[in-house]
Amino acid sequence: MHDIRLIRDNPEAFDAGLARRGLEPLSASILAADASLRALQTEMQASLAHRNEASKAIGQAMAKGDKDTAEALKAEVAALKTSLPEQEAAEREQLAALHDTLAALPNLPAADVPEGVDEDGNVEIARWGTPRSFDFAPQEHADFAPALGLDFETAAKMAGARFAFLKGPMARLERALGQFMIDRQTNEAGYTECAAPLLVRDEAAFGTAQLPKFREDLFQTTDGRWLISTSEMSLTNAVREEILPDADLPLRMTALTPCFRSEAGSAGRDTRGYIRQHQFWKVELVSVVRPEDADAELERKTRAAESILEALELPYRRMLLCAGDMGFAARKTYDLEVWLPGQNSYREISSCSNCGDFQARRMNTRFRREGVPAGSHHGSGHHGHGHMTKKGANEFVHTLNGSGLAVGRTLVAVLENYQQADGSVIIPDVLLPYMGGITRLTPTTN
RNA sequence: GGAGAGUUGGCUGAGUGGUCGAAAGCGUCGCACUCGAAAUGCGAAGUGCCGGCAACGGUACCGAGGGUUCGAAUCCCUCACUCUCCUCCA
């Protein structure tokens, strides 16, 4: 959600930001609507003031028992009975229209985000690890994993395409990955483990900006709730409509949850294998921070995600997304792409974004900045107010989110990177404590 | 699923259709007293929006949204949430 005041103050910058997103300039029409709305509000408030004044006088006249005066005043205000509701209705309508316009616009890219219209404009920032050299032709997981217990046909019988049924050590391995990740984020990266609702209301989906534009990507329940497409929805909305104490920031939350995506519009993409499913597990990392801390927090968060890949010894690269490829709510995003030898390519496994105050405005999440001692900038001499602290105004927080990591895709990466010539898969060392003695997935013929 | 009770400012909690943005207490902040603190006394203090260079003025907000009325925290409707009892259930 955009701040109308920023658009008023600097319409050129706003349009330039939209242009980087590949959108037409809108400041002129927005400002025209804004001016019209404000004129209407001024007019309406004058009517209200008139009415309130008269109503007060009526009350006083009635109190004195002066019925004639009261009746006269009532007649005078009667004219407002038709005009005021009209003004109010028009105001409501214009306000809603302006709100809808602003709510449908994506966040503006940060200054250091590269230009570009699609993924070809993304910039590789760093690369970690060396892809393993195989003495056999590495397979795609979709080809060898079914023999290890990753079963798409069984799932299709009950649920259709884009679902999987995991059996035996394969199911255990996926669970191990999730446990490992959330333990790591909780114990080492300083995130607080949360267990949150998987179904949320409209307001929450609006807050993180899945609504109103992307409803077709979500599943909806019969009672109108939405299945979360990411626990970013549940975690970020934990602070909706809050005024947080300064001392509570930064807030770092993590959760291991299933995610549900309709994958509308991705027909034909990644139809084979476990890359793109309607349901998948993910460890999410959400931060709520002071504005000045957001940039550093994005780096910190991205490192928290990368540390999982490094612990699993999975080669990856860090991409800085270009303006045209970023998600709706983001002002800057790093994607982590893991090496998949079976596909001979890097594939997205995590996305870490700084959303600035974009979601905070939608959720109305603010914090009250602690006052600084007056005169602390000057250092000396000044007293009298020397001990006074000035409470700052409420400010919007900044929010960040990132995957740490997508569990399903990490399973794919482990399978493909740790595959052996005989079709088995060696369990990475860091997962062994979670595997109950299993050290290798071995193919079965059945 | 059935029956009932609630939702008021940072917290507790009054509130009659007519100077109610809202009593009171607690907490917070400032000042006084004190070497300092406690205690005490005095005082201050909500948020959004509109207009204004500003001082300031106007307007809205008593869970949310509608309605009745000249006027709604107060009356009516819808919704959300909380609590109690019953029922059901992992």
Coordinates of C-alpha atoms (C1' of nucleotides) in Angstrom, one line a residue:
Chain A
M1 CA 0.0 0.0 0.0
H2 CA 1.4 3.3 -1.0
D3 CA 1.5 6.5 1.0
I4 CA -0.6 9.1 -0.8
R5 CA 1.5 11.8 0.7
L6 CA 4.6 10.5 -1.0
I7 CA 2.8 10.5 -4.3
R8 CA 1.7 14.1 -3.7
D9 CA 5.2 15.2 -2.8
N10 CA 7.0 13.4 -5.5
P11 CA 4.8 12.2 -8.4
E12 CA 7.7 11.9 -10.8
A13 CA 9.5 9.4 -8.5
F14 CA 6.4 7.4 -8.1
D15 CA 5.8 7.1 -11.8
A16 CA 9.5 6.3 -12.3
G17 CA 9.1 3.5 -9.8
L18 CA 6.1 2.1 -11.6
A19 CA 7.9 2.3 -14.9
R20 CA 10.6 0.1 -13.5
R21 CA 7.9 -2.4 -12.7
G22 CA 6.7 -2.1 -16.3
L23 CA 3.6 -0.1 -15.4
E24 CA 2.1 3.0 -17.0
P25 CA 2.4 6.3 -15.0
L26 CA -0.6 6.8 -12.7
S27 CA 0.3 9.7 -10.5
A28 CA -1.8 12.2 -12.5
S29 CA -5.0 10.2 -12.3
I30 CA -4.3 9.3 -8.6
L31 CA -3.7 12.9 -7.7
A32 CA -6.8 14.1 -9.5
A33 CA -8.9 11.6 -7.6
D34 CA -7.1 12.6 -4.4
A35 CA -7.9 16.3 -5.0
S36 CA -11.5 15.6 -5.8
L37 CA -11.8 13.5 -2.6
R38 CA -10.3 16.1 -0.4
A39 CA -12.5 18.9 -1.8
L40 CA -15.5 16.7 -1.1
Q41 CA -14.3 16.0 2.4
T42 CA -13.9 19.7 3.1
E43 CA -17.4 20.3 1.9
M44 CA -18.8 17.5 3.8
Q45 CA -17.1 18.4 7.0
A46 CA -18.5 22.0 6.7
S47 CA -22.0 20.5 6.5
L48 CA -21.3 18.3 9.5
A49 CA -20.0 21.3 11.4
H50 CA -23.2 23.2 10.6
R51 CA -25.3 20.3 11.7
N52 CA -23.4 19.7 14.9
E53 CA -23.7 23.4 15.8
A54 CA -27.5 23.4 15.2
S55 CA -27.9 20.1 17.1
K56 CA -26.1 21.4 20.0
A57 CA -28.3 24.5 20.0
I58 CA -31.4 22.3 19.8
G59 CA -30.3 20.4 22.8
Q60 CA -29.7 23.6 24.8
A61 CA -33.1 25.0 23.7
M62 CA -34.8 21.8 24.8
A63 CA -33.1 21.8 28.1
K64 CA -34.5 25.3 28.7
G65 CA -37.9 24.2 27.6
D66 CA -37.8 26.6 24.6
K67 CA -39.7 24.4 22.2
D68 CA -40.3 27.1 19.5
T69 CA -36.6 27.8 19.1
A70 CA -35.9 24.1 19.0
E71 CA -38.4 23.5 16.3
A72 CA -37.2 26.5 14.3
L73 CA -33.6 25.1 14.4
K74 CA -34.8 21.7 13.4
A75 CA -36.5 23.1 10.3
E76 CA -33.3 25.0 9.4
V77 CA -31.2 21.8 9.5
A78 CA -33.8 19.8 7.7
A79 CA -32.3 20.8 4.3
L80 CA -29.2 18.8 5.3
K81 CA -31.3 15.6 5.5
T82 CA -30.9 15.1 1.8
S83 CA -27.6 16.7 0.9
L84 CA -25.5 15.3 3.7
P85 CA -26.2 11.6 3.0
E86 CA -25.4 12.3 -0.6
Q87 CA -22.1 13.9 0.3
E88 CA -21.3 11.1 2.7
A89 CA -22.1 8.4 0.0
A90 CA -19.9 10.2 -2.6
E91 CA -17.1 10.5 -0.1
R92 CA -17.3 6.9 0.8
E93 CA -17.3 5.9 -2.8
Q94 CA -14.4 8.1 -3.9
L95 CA -12.4 7.0 -0.8
A96 CA -13.0 3.3 -1.6
A97 CA -12.1 3.9 -5.3
L98 CA -8.8 5.5 -4.4
H99 CA -8.0 2.8 -1.8
D100 CA -8.7 0.1 -4.4
T101 CA -6.4 1.8 -6.9
L102 CA -3.6 2.1 -4.4
A103 CA -4.1 -1.4 -3.1
A104 CA -3.7 -2.9 -6.6
L105 CA -0.3 -1.3 -7.2
P106 CA 2.9 -3.2 -6.4
N107 CA 5.7 -1.9 -4.1
L108 CA 8.3 0.3 -5.7
P109 CA 11.7 -1.2 -6.2
A110 CA 14.6 0.0 -4.0
A111 CA 17.3 2.1 -5.6
D112 CA 19.9 -0.7 -5.7
V113 CA 17.5 -3.1 -7.6
P114 CA 18.7 -3.7 -11.1
E115 CA 16.6 -2.8 -14.1
G116 CA 14.9 -5.6 -16.0
V117 CA 11.6 -6.9 -17.1
D118 CA 11.9 -10.6 -16.3
E119 CA 14.2 -13.2 -14.8
D120 CA 16.8 -12.5 -17.5
G121 CA 17.5 -9.2 -15.8
N122 CA 18.4 -10.8 -12.5
V123 CA 22.0 -10.4 -11.3
E124 CA 24.1 -13.1 -9.9
I125 CA 25.6 -11.9 -6.7
A126 CA 27.5 -14.9 -5.3
R127 CA 28.0 -18.6 -5.9
W128 CA 28.8 -21.1 -3.2
G129 CA 30.0 -24.7 -3.5
T130 CA 31.2 -26.7 -6.5
P131 CA 28.8 -28.9 -8.3
R132 CA 29.8 -32.5 -7.8
S133 CA 31.3 -34.3 -10.7
F134 CA 29.6 -37.6 -11.4
D135 CA 31.1 -40.7 -12.9
F136 CA 27.7 -41.6 -14.3
A137 CA 24.9 -39.5 -15.8
P138 CA 23.0 -37.9 -13.0
Q139 CA 19.2 -38.6 -13.1
E140 CA 16.4 -36.2 -12.6
H141 CA 14.7 -37.0 -9.2
A142 CA 11.4 -37.6 -11.1
D143 CA 13.1 -40.5 -12.7
F144 CA 14.8 -42.3 -9.8
A145 CA 12.9 -41.1 -6.7
P146 CA 9.7 -43.1 -7.3
A147 CA 11.7 -46.2 -6.6
L148 CA 12.8 -44.6 -3.3
G149 CA 9.3 -43.8 -2.0
L150 CA 8.3 -40.6 -3.7
D151 CA 5.0 -41.7 -5.3
F152 CA 3.0 -39.4 -7.5
E153 CA 0.6 -42.1 -8.8
T154 CA -0.8 -42.9 -5.4
A155 CA -1.4 -39.3 -4.6
A156 CA -3.1 -38.7 -8.0
K157 CA -5.7 -41.4 -7.2
M158 CA -7.0 -39.4 -4.2
A159 CA -6.0 -35.9 -4.9
G160 CA -5.1 -35.4 -8.6
A161 CA -2.0 -33.9 -10.2
R162 CA 0.6 -31.9 -8.3
F163 CA 0.4 -34.0 -5.1
A164 CA 2.8 -36.6 -3.8
F165 CA 2.6 -39.6 -1.5
L166 CA 5.8 -40.2 0.4
K167 CA 6.5 -43.6 1.9
G168 CA 9.0 -45.0 4.4
P169 CA 12.5 -43.4 4.6
M170 CA 11.5 -40.9 1.9
A171 CA 8.8 -39.5 4.2
R172 CA 11.2 -39.6 7.1
L173 CA 13.8 -37.7 5.1
E174 CA 11.4 -34.9 4.3
R175 CA 10.4 -34.7 7.9
A176 CA 14.1 -34.7 8.9
L177 CA 14.7 -31.7 6.6
G178 CA 12.0 -29.7 8.1
Q179 CA 13.1 -30.5 11.6
F180 CA 16.7 -29.7 10.8
M181 CA 15.8 -26.4 9.3
I182 CA 13.6 -25.1 12.0
D183 CA 15.9 -26.3 14.7
R184 CA 18.7 -24.4 13.0
Q185 CA 16.7 -21.2 12.5
T186 CA 15.5 -21.3 16.1
N187 CA 18.7 -22.3 17.8
E188 CA 21.3 -20.5 15.7
A189 CA 19.6 -17.7 13.7
G190 CA 17.6 -16.3 16.6
Y191 CA 14.1 -16.8 15.3
T192 CA 11.2 -17.7 17.6
E193 CA 9.5 -20.9 16.6
C194 CA 5.8 -20.3 16.0
A195 CA 2.9 -22.6 15.2
A196 CA 0.3 -20.6 13.4
P197 CA -3.1 -21.0 11.7
L198 CA -3.0 -22.5 8.2
L199 CA -6.3 -20.8 7.3
V200 CA -6.7 -17.1 7.4
R201 CA -9.3 -14.4 6.8
D202 CA -9.5 -11.8 4.0
E203 CA -8.0 -9.1 6.1
A204 CA -4.8 -11.1 6.7
A205 CA -4.5 -12.1 3.1
F206 CA -4.9 -8.4 2.2
G207 CA -2.3 -7.5 4.8
T208 CA 0.5 -9.5 3.2
A209 CA -0.9 -8.6 -0.3
Q210 CA -2.1 -11.9 -1.6
L211 CA -5.4 -10.1 -1.9
P212 CA -6.9 -8.4 -3.8
K213 CA -4.8 -9.2 -6.8
F214 CA -3.8 -12.8 -6.5
R215 CA -6.9 -14.6 -5.2
E216 CA -6.7 -17.1 -8.1
D217 CA -3.4 -18.4 -6.7
L218 CA -5.0 -19.3 -3.4
F219 CA -7.3 -22.1 -2.3
Q220 CA -10.4 -20.9 -0.4
T221 CA -12.5 -22.8 2.1
T222 CA -16.2 -23.1 2.0
D223 CA -16.6 -20.7 4.9
G224 CA -14.6 -18.0 3.0
R225 CA -11.2 -18.5 4.6
W226 CA -7.9 -18.9 2.6
L227 CA -5.4 -21.7 2.9
I228 CA -2.0 -20.0 3.4
S229 CA 0.2 -20.1 0.3
T230 CA 3.1 -19.3 2.7
S231 CA 3.3 -19.0 6.5
E232 CA 4.5 -15.4 5.8
M233 CA 0.7 -14.8 5.8
S234 CA 0.3 -16.2 9.3
L235 CA 3.5 -14.9 10.8
T236 CA 3.5 -11.3 9.4
N237 CA -0.1 -10.9 10.4
A238 CA 0.7 -11.7 14.0
V239 CA 1.4 -8.0 14.4
R240 CA -1.5 -6.6 12.4
E241 CA -3.2 -3.6 14.0
E242 CA -0.5 -3.4 16.7
I243 CA 1.5 -0.6 18.0
L244 CA 4.6 -2.4 19.1
P245 CA 6.9 -1.2 21.9
D246 CA 10.3 -0.1 20.5
A247 CA 12.0 -2.6 22.7
D248 CA 10.2 -5.5 21.1
L249 CA 12.0 -4.9 17.8
P250 CA 13.4 -6.6 15.9
L251 CA 10.9 -9.4 16.0
R252 CA 12.0 -12.6 14.3
M253 CA 9.5 -15.4 13.8
T254 CA 9.8 -18.8 12.1
A255 CA 7.4 -21.6 11.4
L256 CA 7.4 -25.0 9.7
T257 CA 4.1 -25.3 7.9
P258 CA 2.5 -26.7 4.8
C259 CA 1.7 -24.2 2.1
F260 CA -1.1 -24.5 -0.5
R261 CA -1.0 -23.0 -3.9
S262 CA -3.5 -23.4 -6.7
E263 CA -0.7 -22.9 -9.3
A264 CA -3.2 -21.3 -11.6
G265 CA -1.4 -20.0 -14.6
S266 CA 1.4 -22.4 -14.4
A267 CA -0.2 -25.1 -16.5
G268 CA 2.5 -27.1 -18.2
R269 CA 5.3 -25.8 -16.0
D270 CA 7.2 -28.4 -13.9
T271 CA 4.5 -30.9 -14.3
R272 CA 6.9 -33.7 -13.7
G273 CA 8.5 -34.3 -10.3
Y274 CA 8.3 -32.6 -6.9
I275 CA 9.3 -29.0 -7.8
R276 CA 5.8 -27.5 -8.2
Q277 CA 3.1 -29.0 -6.0
H278 CA -0.3 -27.8 -4.7
Q279 CA 1.0 -28.6 -1.2
F280 CA 4.5 -28.4 0.2
W281 CA 6.3 -27.8 3.5
K282 CA 8.3 -24.7 4.1
V283 CA 10.2 -23.0 6.9
E284 CA 9.4 -19.4 6.8
L285 CA 11.5 -16.5 8.3
V286 CA 9.6 -13.3 9.0
S287 CA 11.2 -10.2 10.5
V288 CA 9.5 -7.0 11.8
V289 CA 12.1 -4.2 12.2
R290 CA 12.7 -0.5 12.5
P291 CA 13.0 1.2 9.1
E292 CA 16.7 1.9 9.5
D293 CA 17.4 -1.8 10.2
A294 CA 15.6 -3.3 7.3
D295 CA 18.5 -3.4 4.8
A296 CA 20.8 -5.1 7.3
E297 CA 18.0 -7.5 8.2
L298 CA 17.6 -8.6 4.6
E299 CA 21.3 -9.6 4.5
R300 CA 21.0 -11.4 7.8
K301 CA 17.9 -13.3 6.7
T302 CA 19.4 -14.3 3.4
R303 CA 22.5 -15.6 5.3
A304 CA 20.2 -17.6 7.6
A305 CA 18.7 -19.3 4.5
E306 CA 22.1 -19.8 2.9
S307 CA 23.4 -21.4 6.0
I308 CA 21.0 -24.3 5.5
L309 CA 22.2 -25.0 2.0
E310 CA 25.8 -24.8 3.2
A311 CA 25.1 -27.2 6.1
L312 CA 23.6 -29.6 3.6
E313 CA 26.6 -29.0 1.3
L314 CA 24.3 -28.1 -1.6
P315 CA 25.8 -25.7 -4.2
Y316 CA 23.8 -22.6 -4.8
R317 CA 23.9 -19.1 -6.1
R318 CA 22.4 -15.8 -4.8
M319 CA 20.5 -13.8 -7.3
L320 CA 19.4 -10.2 -6.9
L321 CA 16.1 -9.9 -8.6
C322 CA 15.5 -7.2 -11.1
A323 CA 12.6 -4.7 -10.8
G324 CA 10.4 -6.6 -13.2
D325 CA 10.8 -10.0 -11.6
M326 CA 10.1 -9.2 -8.0
G327 CA 7.0 -10.1 -6.1
F328 CA 4.2 -7.7 -5.6
A329 CA 5.0 -6.6 -2.0
A330 CA 8.8 -6.5 -2.3
R331 CA 11.1 -3.6 -2.7
K332 CA 14.2 -5.8 -2.9
T333 CA 14.5 -9.5 -3.2
Y334 CA 17.3 -12.1 -3.2
D335 CA 16.5 -15.5 -4.6
L336 CA 18.6 -18.5 -3.7
E337 CA 19.0 -21.0 -6.4
V338 CA 20.2 -24.5 -5.7
W339 CA 22.1 -26.7 -8.1
L340 CA 20.1 -29.6 -9.5
P341 CA 22.5 -32.0 -11.3
G342 CA 19.6 -33.9 -12.8
Q343 CA 18.3 -30.8 -14.5
N344 CA 21.8 -29.4 -15.0
S345 CA 20.6 -26.0 -13.7
Y346 CA 20.1 -23.8 -10.7
R347 CA 16.5 -23.7 -9.4
E348 CA 14.8 -21.3 -6.9
I349 CA 14.7 -22.7 -3.4
S350 CA 14.4 -19.6 -1.3
S351 CA 13.2 -16.0 -1.8
C352 CA 14.1 -13.3 0.7
S353 CA 12.4 -10.0 0.5
N354 CA 12.4 -6.6 2.1
C355 CA 8.9 -5.2 1.9
G356 CA 9.6 -1.9 3.5
D357 CA 6.4 -0.4 5.0
F358 CA 4.3 -1.8 2.2
Q359 CA 2.7 -4.6 4.3
A360 CA 2.8 -2.6 7.5
R361 CA 0.5 0.0 5.9
R362 CA -1.9 -2.7 4.8
M363 CA -1.9 -4.2 8.3
N364 CA -1.7 -0.9 10.2
T365 CA 1.3 -2.2 12.2
R366 CA 3.3 0.5 13.9
F367 CA 5.8 1.0 16.7
R368 CA 6.4 3.7 19.1
R369 CA 9.9 4.9 18.9
E370 CA 11.7 5.5 22.3
G371 CA 12.6 9.1 22.9
V372 CA 16.2 10.1 22.9
P373 CA 17.5 12.2 25.8
A374 CA 17.0 15.8 24.7
G375 CA 20.3 17.6 24.1
S376 CA 22.1 14.3 23.5
H377 CA 23.1 15.6 20.1
H378 CA 24.7 18.7 21.5
G379 CA 26.7 17.1 24.2
S380 CA 26.9 19.7 26.9
G381 CA 25.7 22.7 28.8
H382 CA 22.0 22.6 28.0
H383 CA 19.9 21.7 31.0
G384 CA 16.5 22.3 32.2
H385 CA 15.0 19.8 29.8
G386 CA 18.1 17.7 30.2
H387 CA 16.5 14.6 31.4
M388 CA 13.4 14.8 29.4
T389 CA 12.8 12.1 26.8
K390 CA 10.7 12.8 23.8
K391 CA 8.4 10.1 22.7
G392 CA 8.4 9.8 19.0
A393 CA 5.3 9.5 16.9
N394 CA 4.1 6.1 15.8
E395 CA 5.8 4.9 12.7
F396 CA 5.1 2.0 10.4
V397 CA 7.4 -1.0 10.9
H398 CA 9.2 -2.6 8.0
T399 CA 8.6 -6.3 7.3
L400 CA 10.7 -8.9 5.7
N401 CA 10.2 -12.5 4.8
G402 CA 12.2 -15.3 3.4
S403 CA 12.1 -19.1 3.0
G404 CA 14.6 -20.9 5.1
L405 CA 14.0 -23.1 3.1
A406 CA 11.3 -24.6 0.9
V407 CA 11.4 -28.2 2.2
G408 CA 10.1 -30.0 -0.8
R409 CA 12.6 -28.4 -3.2
T410 CA 15.3 -29.1 -0.7
L411 CA 14.3 -32.7 -0.7
V412 CA 14.7 -32.7 -4.5
A413 CA 18.1 -31.1 -4.2
V414 CA 19.3 -33.7 -1.7
L415 CA 18.0 -36.5 -3.9
E416 CA 19.7 -35.2 -7.0
N417 CA 23.0 -34.1 -5.4
Y418 CA 23.4 -37.2 -3.2
Q419 CA 22.3 -39.8 -5.8
Q420 CA 24.5 -42.8 -6.5
A421 CA 25.1 -44.9 -9.6
D422 CA 23.0 -47.7 -8.2
G423 CA 20.0 -45.4 -7.7
S424 CA 20.4 -45.0 -4.0
V425 CA 20.8 -41.7 -2.1
I426 CA 23.2 -41.0 0.7
I427 CA 21.8 -39.0 3.6
P428 CA 23.7 -35.8 4.3
D429 CA 25.6 -35.9 7.6
V430 CA 23.7 -33.1 9.3
L431 CA 20.4 -35.0 8.8
L432 CA 21.6 -38.2 10.4
P433 CA 20.5 -37.3 13.9
Y434 CA 17.0 -37.0 12.5
M435 CA 17.0 -40.2 10.6
G436 CA 16.9 -42.9 13.3
G437 CA 19.8 -44.8 11.9
I438 CA 18.9 -44.6 8.3
T439 CA 22.0 -43.6 6.3
R440 CA 20.9 -44.2 2.8
L441 CA 17.7 -44.5 0.7
T442 CA 17.8 -47.7 -1.3
P443 CA 15.6 -48.5 -4.3
T444 CA 13.0 -51.2 -4.0
T445 CA 11.5 -53.0 -7.0
N446 CA 7.8 -53.5 -6.4
Chain B
rG1 C1' -24.6 -27.3 17.1
rG2 C1' -27.9 -25.1 21.5
rA3 C1' -28.5 -21.1 25.5
rG4 C1' -26.7 -16.8 27.8
rA5 C1' -23.2 -12.6 29.0
rG6 C1' -19.8 -9.2 27.1
rU7 C1' -16.4 -5.8 23.7
rU8 C1' -15.4 1.8 26.3
rG9 C1' -8.7 5.7 26.1
rG10 C1' -1.7 2.2 28.1
rC11 C1' -4.6 -1.0 31.9
rU12 C1' -9.1 -1.5 35.3
rG13 C1' -13.8 0.5 34.9
rA14 C1' -18.5 4.2 35.1
rG15 C1' -21.7 6.0 31.5
rU16 C1' -28.7 9.3 31.4
rG17 C1' -30.3 9.8 23.1
rG18 C1' -28.4 16.3 23.8
rU19 C1' -21.2 20.9 25.7
rC20 C1' -19.2 12.8 26.2
rG21 C1' -13.4 12.5 23.5
rA22 C1' -16.0 10.4 27.3
rA23 C1' -16.1 9.9 35.2
rA24 C1' -13.0 7.5 38.5
rG25 C1' -8.7 4.6 39.9
rC26 C1' -4.0 2.7 38.4
rG27 C1' 0.1 3.4 35.4
rU28 C1' 3.0 7.1 32.3
rC29 C1' 5.3 12.1 31.8
rG30 C1' 6.5 17.1 33.7
rC31 C1' 6.9 20.5 37.9
rA32 C1' 7.3 21.4 43.3
rC33 C1' 9.2 19.5 47.9
rU34 C1' 14.1 16.3 48.9
rC35 C1' 21.3 15.7 49.2
rG36 C1' 18.8 11.7 46.4
rA37 C1' 14.6 8.4 46.5
rA38 C1' 9.8 7.2 48.5
rA39 C1' 5.5 9.5 50.0
rU40 C1' 2.7 13.9 49.0
rG41 C1' 0.9 18.1 46.1
rC42 C1' 0.1 20.6 41.4
rG43 C1' -0.1 19.9 36.2
rA44 C1' 0.1 17.3 31.3
rA45 C1' -1.2 13.5 28.2
rG46 C1' -5.2 9.5 22.5
rU47 C1' -5.4 8.5 17.1
rG48 C1' -6.7 9.3 11.9
rC49 C1' -8.3 12.8 8.3
rC50 C1' -9.5 17.9 6.2
rG51 C1' -8.0 23.3 6.0
rG52 C1' -3.8 26.5 7.4
rC53 C1' 3.3 28.7 6.5
rA54 C1' 2.0 28.5 11.5
rA55 C1' -0.7 29.4 16.0
rC56 C1' -4.9 27.0 15.4
rG57 C1' -9.7 25.5 13.6
rG58 C1' -12.9 21.6 11.8
rU59 C1' -14.2 16.5 11.4
rA60 C1' -14.3 11.3 12.6
rC61 C1' -13.2 7.4 16.0
rC62 C1' -16.4 4.0 22.7
rG63 C1' -15.1 -4.1 18.6
rA64 C1' -16.4 -3.6 12.7
rG65 C1' -20.1 -2.1 9.1
rG66 C1' -25.0 -0.4 8.1
rG67 C1' -29.7 2.1 10.0
rU68 C1' -33.2 5.3 13.0
rU69 C1' -32.8 10.7 14.7
rC70 C1' -32.0 17.6 14.2
rG71 C1' -28.5 14.9 17.4
rA72 C1' -26.1 7.9 19.0
rA73 C1' -20.9 5.2 23.3
rU74 C1' -26.2 5.1 24.6
rC75 C1' -31.9 2.6 20.3
rC76 C1' -32.3 -1.1 15.8
rC77 C1' -29.9 -4.7 12.2
rU78 C1' -25.6 -7.6 10.3
rC79 C1' -20.8 -9.4 11.2
rA80 C1' -16.2 -10.4 14.1
rC81 C1' -14.1 -11.7 18.6
rU82 C1' -14.1 -13.0 24.0
rC83 C1' -16.3 -15.5 28.3
rU84 C1' -19.8 -19.1 30.9
rC85 C1' -23.1 -23.5 30.6
rC86 C1' -24.8 -27.6 27.6
rU87 C1' -23.9 -30.8 23.4
rC88 C1' -20.1 -33.0 20.3
rC89 C1' -15.1 -34.2 19.4
rA90 C1' -8.9 -35.4 18.4

